[in-house]
Amino acid sequence: MTDSTDRRVTANLSLSLDGRYHGPAGPDDFSMFAPYVTTEVARNHLTRIWEGATVALLGRINAEGFLSYWPSVAADENADPRDRGYAKWLVDTEKVVLSTTLTEAPWARTRLANAPAADVVAELKATGEGDILVNSSPSVIKALLSADLIDRLHLMFFPEIAGGGRRLFDDGLPASRWTLTHQEVGTRGEIAMVYDRAR
C-alpha cells in the first residue's frame, strides 16, 4: 500500500434546492444559478475554495470550460479582485485533468490522467503538500464520494428548485457524517456552506 501524506481532498459545487448541479435543459443549463454567482457570498465562497489548495483536479468537460474562460479574467484588471484571485490561481496552479479521450493537454501546467479518480487521488496524496481541490467537476466528486475520499465539501445552495437535471447525491452512496464548519447567507437567499468529513 502506498504511504499517504496528510493532504486533504476538497470539492466544490453549486446546487439548487432540489440538489441539482444543472437544470432540466441539460449540462449547459445554469440559468437557475446565474442571478447568484456574482453576489458577495458567492465571491467570498470562490475565494475560500482555493485557499490552501495546490492542485486542481478536473474532469475534461469542466477543464475545457474553465480554461477557456478564466485566463481572460486573470488578465482583466477591472475584474472583481476575488474573481481575479481565483482565476490567477487556476491558471498558475498544477492541474490534473481526468480524460479518456484527450491525448495531450492543451493548457499550461496541466497533465492528463486516464485512470479512475480514486487512483489519481491516491497518487496525489502520496506526494506533495496542500489541498487537492476537485474543482466543480460533479462526475469526479461523485466517484470520490462513492470511495469516501473527500475530506471537505464546499457547497453553494441557490434558492431555486430546478425540477430536472442531474443530482449530486445519488442513491447508493456510502453513509457518512459531516460537520458544518462554515456558513454564510446572502441577501438573495443563497447559502455558502463548508462541511468537513467526520471520521
Short mmCIF file of C-alpha atoms in Angstrom, two decimals:
data_model
loop_
_atom_site.label_atom_id
_atom_site.label_comp_id
_atom_site.label_asym_id
_atom_site.label_seq_id
_atom_site.Cartn_x
_atom_site.Cartn_y
_atom_site.Cartn_z
CA MET A 1 0.00 0.00 0.00
CA THR A 2 1.30 3.46 -0.90
CA ASP A 3 2.10 5.75 2.02
CA SER A 4 -0.09 8.83 2.14
CA THR A 5 0.58 12.39 3.17
CA ASP A 6 -1.90 14.47 5.15
CA ARG A 7 -3.20 16.18 2.03
CA ARG A 8 -6.92 16.87 2.18
CA VAL A 9 -9.23 16.26 -0.74
CA THR A 10 -11.70 19.11 -1.04
CA ALA A 11 -14.51 19.63 -3.54
CA ASN A 12 -16.80 22.47 -4.54
CA LEU A 13 -20.11 22.53 -6.34
CA SER A 14 -23.18 24.74 -6.65
CA LEU A 15 -26.60 23.17 -6.22
CA SER A 16 -30.27 24.04 -6.49
CA LEU A 17 -32.58 23.43 -3.53
CA ASP A 18 -33.50 20.07 -5.05
CA GLY A 19 -29.83 19.11 -5.17
CA ARG A 20 -29.18 19.53 -8.90
CA TYR A 21 -25.99 20.89 -10.43
CA HIS A 22 -27.60 21.80 -13.75
CA GLY A 23 -31.12 22.41 -14.97
CA PRO A 24 -33.54 20.28 -16.99
CA ALA A 25 -32.25 21.53 -20.36
CA GLY A 26 -29.00 19.60 -19.91
CA PRO A 27 -25.41 20.00 -18.73
CA ASP A 28 -25.15 23.57 -20.05
CA ASP A 29 -28.31 24.75 -18.27
CA PHE A 30 -27.09 27.01 -15.47
CA SER A 31 -29.89 29.56 -15.80
CA MET A 32 -31.05 28.99 -12.23
CA PHE A 33 -27.56 29.85 -10.90
CA ALA A 34 -26.96 32.99 -12.98
CA PRO A 35 -28.61 35.52 -10.61
CA TYR A 36 -26.44 34.41 -7.69
CA VAL A 37 -22.89 33.75 -8.91
CA THR A 38 -21.75 37.36 -8.61
CA THR A 39 -23.13 38.01 -5.12
CA GLU A 40 -20.85 38.84 -2.22
CA VAL A 41 -21.45 35.43 -0.65
CA ALA A 42 -20.68 33.59 -3.90
CA ARG A 43 -17.49 35.57 -4.50
CA ASN A 44 -16.32 35.05 -0.90
CA HIS A 45 -17.03 31.36 -1.38
CA LEU A 46 -14.98 31.34 -4.60
CA THR A 47 -12.02 32.68 -2.65
CA ARG A 48 -12.48 30.18 0.17
CA ILE A 49 -12.41 27.09 -2.06
CA TRP A 50 -8.88 27.60 -3.40
CA GLU A 51 -7.12 28.91 -0.30
CA GLY A 52 -4.73 26.17 0.74
CA ALA A 53 -5.15 24.18 -2.49
CA THR A 54 -2.06 23.43 -4.57
CA VAL A 55 -3.60 21.26 -7.28
CA ALA A 56 -6.89 21.37 -9.19
CA LEU A 57 -8.42 18.04 -10.17
CA LEU A 58 -10.86 18.45 -13.06
CA GLY A 59 -12.96 16.41 -15.40
CA ARG A 60 -12.38 17.09 -19.09
CA ILE A 61 -15.63 18.98 -19.69
CA ASN A 62 -15.05 21.36 -16.79
CA ALA A 63 -11.42 21.81 -17.76
CA GLU A 64 -12.42 22.83 -21.28
CA GLY A 65 -14.98 25.32 -19.99
CA PHE A 66 -12.90 26.76 -17.17
CA LEU A 67 -9.66 27.08 -19.09
CA SER A 68 -11.34 28.82 -21.99
CA TYR A 69 -12.88 31.41 -19.65
CA TRP A 70 -10.79 32.09 -16.53
CA PRO A 71 -7.45 33.09 -18.14
CA SER A 72 -9.14 36.20 -19.57
CA VAL A 73 -10.42 37.08 -16.07
CA ALA A 74 -6.90 36.68 -14.68
CA ALA A 75 -5.69 39.26 -17.20
CA ASP A 76 -8.59 41.69 -16.65
CA GLU A 77 -7.52 44.48 -14.31
CA ASN A 78 -11.15 45.57 -13.97
CA ALA A 79 -12.39 42.18 -12.78
CA ASP A 80 -13.54 41.75 -9.19
CA PRO A 81 -10.38 41.03 -7.13
CA ARG A 82 -11.89 37.78 -5.81
CA ASP A 83 -12.69 36.55 -9.32
CA ARG A 84 -9.24 37.56 -10.48
CA GLY A 85 -7.56 35.88 -7.50
CA TYR A 86 -9.28 32.60 -8.26
CA ALA A 87 -8.54 32.94 -11.98
CA LYS A 88 -4.83 33.55 -11.36
CA TRP A 89 -4.69 30.58 -9.01
CA LEU A 90 -6.34 28.31 -11.57
CA VAL A 91 -4.03 29.43 -14.37
CA ASP A 92 -0.87 29.12 -12.27
CA THR A 93 -1.56 26.01 -10.20
CA GLU A 94 -0.91 22.38 -11.11
CA LYS A 95 -3.90 20.89 -12.88
CA VAL A 96 -4.75 17.22 -13.34
CA VAL A 97 -7.47 16.54 -15.90
CA LEU A 98 -9.23 13.18 -15.96
CA SER A 99 -9.89 12.18 -19.56
CA THR A 100 -10.23 9.06 -21.64
CA THR A 101 -10.22 10.99 -24.92
CA LEU A 102 -7.55 13.71 -24.77
CA THR A 103 -4.06 12.65 -25.80
CA GLU A 104 -2.22 15.83 -24.84
CA ALA A 105 -3.07 18.69 -22.52
CA PRO A 106 -3.83 21.93 -24.35
CA TRP A 107 -3.23 24.01 -21.21
CA ALA A 108 -0.10 25.04 -19.33
CA ARG A 109 0.81 23.34 -16.03
CA THR A 110 -1.61 20.51 -16.81
CA ARG A 111 -1.24 16.78 -17.06
CA LEU A 112 -3.77 14.23 -18.18
CA ALA A 113 -4.78 11.13 -16.26
CA ASN A 114 -6.67 8.27 -17.89
CA ALA A 115 -7.43 6.41 -14.67
CA PRO A 116 -10.18 6.14 -12.05
CA ALA A 117 -10.49 9.25 -9.87
CA ALA A 118 -9.74 7.28 -6.70
CA ASP A 119 -6.42 6.04 -8.14
CA VAL A 120 -5.42 9.56 -9.21
CA VAL A 121 -6.23 10.92 -5.75
CA ALA A 122 -4.21 8.15 -4.09
CA GLU A 123 -1.23 9.09 -6.27
CA LEU A 124 -1.60 12.79 -5.44
CA LYS A 125 -1.96 12.08 -1.73
CA ALA A 126 1.26 10.07 -1.76
CA THR A 127 3.37 13.12 -2.59
CA GLY A 128 3.31 16.88 -2.27
CA GLU A 129 1.60 19.27 0.07
CA GLY A 130 -1.57 21.36 0.12
CA ASP A 131 -5.19 20.55 -0.58
CA ILE A 132 -6.32 18.71 -3.69
CA LEU A 133 -9.34 20.66 -4.97
CA VAL A 134 -11.86 18.76 -7.08
CA ASN A 135 -12.93 21.87 -8.91
CA SER A 136 -16.67 21.84 -9.65
CA SER A 137 -16.47 18.54 -11.55
CA PRO A 138 -19.53 16.52 -10.48
CA SER A 139 -18.56 13.23 -12.12
CA VAL A 140 -15.25 13.27 -10.24
CA ILE A 141 -16.91 14.35 -6.98
CA LYS A 142 -19.44 11.52 -7.27
CA ALA A 143 -16.71 8.94 -7.82
CA LEU A 144 -14.77 10.19 -4.80
CA LEU A 145 -17.87 10.33 -2.60
CA SER A 146 -18.51 6.71 -3.55
CA ALA A 147 -14.99 5.85 -2.44
CA ASP A 148 -15.29 8.03 0.71
CA LEU A 149 -12.22 10.02 -0.30
CA ILE A 150 -13.49 13.59 0.13
CA ASP A 151 -12.48 15.39 3.32
CA ARG A 152 -14.21 18.74 2.77
CA LEU A 153 -17.23 19.85 0.75
CA HIS A 154 -17.67 23.49 -0.27
CA LEU A 155 -21.31 23.80 -1.32
CA MET A 156 -23.30 26.76 -2.60
CA PHE A 157 -27.07 26.38 -2.44
CA PHE A 158 -29.20 28.68 -4.56
CA PRO A 159 -32.89 29.26 -3.71
CA GLU A 160 -34.30 27.70 -6.85
CA ILE A 161 -35.97 24.35 -7.48
CA ALA A 162 -34.69 23.17 -10.84
CA GLY A 163 -37.23 20.40 -11.28
CA GLY A 164 -34.90 18.42 -13.52
CA GLY A 165 -31.24 17.83 -14.22
CA ARG A 166 -28.57 15.71 -12.56
CA ARG A 167 -28.27 15.42 -8.78
CA LEU A 168 -25.01 15.28 -6.85
CA PHE A 169 -26.12 12.87 -4.15
CA ASP A 170 -27.32 9.72 -5.85
CA ASP A 171 -28.82 6.74 -4.07
CA GLY A 172 -26.25 4.11 -3.14
CA LEU A 173 -23.55 6.38 -1.71
CA PRO A 174 -21.92 5.02 1.45
CA ALA A 175 -23.36 6.52 4.63
CA SER A 176 -21.19 9.26 6.10
CA ARG A 177 -21.35 12.05 8.68
CA TRP A 178 -20.25 15.64 8.10
CA THR A 179 -19.57 18.60 10.39
CA LEU A 180 -20.65 22.11 9.36
CA THR A 181 -17.57 24.32 9.78
CA HIS A 182 -18.68 27.48 7.97
CA GLN A 183 -21.85 29.05 6.65
CA GLU A 184 -22.70 32.38 5.08
CA VAL A 185 -26.13 33.52 3.92
CA GLY A 186 -26.66 36.12 1.22
CA THR A 187 -29.40 38.69 0.75
CA ARG A 188 -30.91 36.75 -2.16
CA GLY A 189 -31.21 33.55 -0.13
CA GLU A 190 -28.02 31.93 -1.39
CA ILE A 191 -26.08 29.95 1.21
CA ALA A 192 -22.40 29.01 1.21
CA MET A 193 -21.53 26.05 3.43
CA VAL A 194 -18.39 24.15 4.26
CA TYR A 195 -18.71 20.59 5.57
CA ASP A 196 -15.81 18.50 6.88
CA ARG A 197 -15.98 14.73 6.83
CA ALA A 198 -16.27 13.41 10.40
CA ARG A 199 -14.04 10.35 10.60
#
